[in-house]
Steps between C-alpha positions, in 0.01 A plus 500: 500500500333821618418541862125480427542159338724378786222608749235311292740194486559502871127543573408218272759273679376597846141450410577154345698391811215631729223289306731203485551515883120543561402222255737241674258506793240356259704193445379328814140573371592354176631176635218483742243545211682223295476256791140563561413453126680169477358386833157585379552306161686210659199281507452536118857398416457156358733445202762220541668557153847652543498669171170690577620583849831660363287708249268622770796602729657685214176670438475593874846641518440710185166626652631589836850645396379844377307558809806405700714746325245769566469423869878479548543845346677384196221637275338828546157643404168369486492108521310451171679211356563342842114475534460386148767219555323397832173416314688212330526310823118430507452483128797292407717350783239372740288320225811307390553377851124446593412255214256735363232299310581657161883525551527132583353409158836589341821294546786612761710609199233738378444643849883544537517687167213720601675577840831590312291719272360691788850524668667643176213747464529627870893494486513708191236729646709543826805575312362782291290623811805514720694714249246784529465483881861448643545865561290822550469747209542874552202650664255630231492892458110477576205285516137508544372382847201528723550776751305671769250221544356570173249258344403296820134555439530405121676176594231424758242554231699258277501239759132534564460463126695179519266357772203615286649306204547184688139517625386564142683202376369284751131626483498554122302818543515605140671393177816650365635414150803285493725788392358731755513267778868418420579875486340559833650196664844593380467862615373383838787252536762761438330766709421274812843377524634843497230638741562205740878564497469878545230495764686224689816688497320822614345302779825377620625858503200614691437744230138411452255698695269324760209477257719400206664218715165367610371498130815317394468235751126447426573490115787247544268276705228542237747421213605170684134398542392589165800350316515174712127439425593410158665176663845611360726592798820563324395839376464621853858360578647717223317819599561482871868405442534831313327661810717356751807575316388864450404532872838365616688748277288774649499408867833321528322221695338168418121488590516151637160485652330606176709247298416213741125604488512498116677159474253365757206599279666371182571164667144455630355579170730285311379195680146554386583621154474157334137442616385841397663464161347156455156636599489816311762487232436158351169368615313827400739629213565814662321735755392844553553674847362815631670707780206435743556125453869520625415417863315173418765438235793518739312334780451185272856523386636521859277206598664274225839631626440387862354165385820424309720640772325253744533211243830578332583122425162456335560811294836374374353162399175635354578838339548512131637859507856539374781638719618855470818373327291303244279811422791739472719277278568595146806285424273252341435742202882525447513118517222486230661757278838321537356157420307609179721780352674503267448139384120482502428867509742746344600796712251789463788747428365781683123474389371569862743816498380653180169593666673721782488832319125448467462449877589879572234635257160593675211313375329824424760564226534131403171324543649160370763508766591144601406383859764556757558112548524464122863371526388244746223388262733479215710258696200279645357471142837434319579214755147337484394584842194700402309614203471866451153499596604330848713800562182707559424290797810403657868623507810258542795672664822484309745753642765694335770216504291233314380751255869609424598135452193429263614795292877456482602204719783518751643825324166654573500425863872632523397814311202542749743484783717758344209736417321467840832521689618813318145661510445435879846620581470817315161585658650427835809726434271771363318516824806513720570823701146607483214532740285192566202693390678617170348411166814285442463300817135457449548373154753241651228393736259453226751286312560297801136410521503405127815286552319284740234410242665179393213371293491795260592486149686792325166642354334522848820652643537769236115580494489534889832684540386757233169561661655544845786712385272738333308522828830583681594753246163676552562495892850647460368801310199559710629423856872517497735776443874531404734499797758766427881451524541716821307263714749219436790521730732356240414802267576737786844350521525533112409860525758566767771324304419701189531830685824363662640421155404849364659681793826314469542522114 
């Protein structure tokens, strides 16, 4: 082995050891988070069937194990698969333990089989993911990255555009065709996630100017207000999670006061959400809300919240709103597919996947392009949950796992785990040894935000990922530049070792 290769090997080993040592400090946070999660859900744990309990425990272990590996430093790179696996706690494990009204309609044996299916899927995915991230690859010769505070004003403009789009969606200011609306929404989704991450990271580094910092704070508050006005709080949770992660990476500290304030706001709004939805979603069949109506809107909302906070027992007895675990559950779709296929309904044999190539074609080129949720609609119509006309009004969430089972049975679920584990692992590995603001790392952040969308089918995933990826490609060429080899200390060592070898030949 040449001296240059020895230097690279030693550097990789040292870097891996340093990362593992730093990550182990996250283990306390990991176990604390696990404890808080189960304490919060303790009241909803109701099942008495040992078979169902065993299935839920297995799913929980499989969901938590990848994040444990990452926090302990045994897995390197961006935690894409660990975040993906964590979503299965809310969507699969807790519904089994909480007597979800749709899950309990199936016998314990069916629930156990569904739990085992989820466990196998995650175990296979974890195996293939870990193969990719156990060690660090050689540093890339070069990569594109944001440097010299380039693009902050552009990303502030994008964040302002996201706020405008939220207000437009609530106020219904003008009509957009379905294809154009989907295109704009997909672009805004991808851009806003990247803008929030980059600006929050720069804010943590204190690289934003005073004016830029003030605009950033105002826009983030405006985003929260305009997004939450739609009575769906989970979108804010995702966006602000990205913001806090980026800020912590940039500042090396946790903004506890800001986090506590955000959690307090979300908690207060959550208590009044049921009444607001009952009044405006269901009784009136939808609503239109203009920005100047926000003060009265939130005043009414907070009023309901404090009424419920003062009469919590009455709320628990009289409220018809489902719990968060019930709303996030998708294991009932897997149970449905396992009950009816292949005996009553043959496996689809890839029918929902055949449309995936069409998802990456622009509607301008292909006017008859299927809707992004077409895979979901195929499943709902096939299993008799909806007519095709019904799909124009409502969408029933299926998720990738139930879709895989409906197509190929247990082998489909195993194959899905292998594909996702390998893909997420390779993307994590690709972004190692690069700047957090490199195109590689930003793509990994984008994938993390998509991996958390547990209700998406493959068609939605592919369509949204393609749109957002094209946006990132554009950003990389306009605002990023290639960092040359000489700026990486590893390559300085390589260059030195090269001269050393030449002089001693």
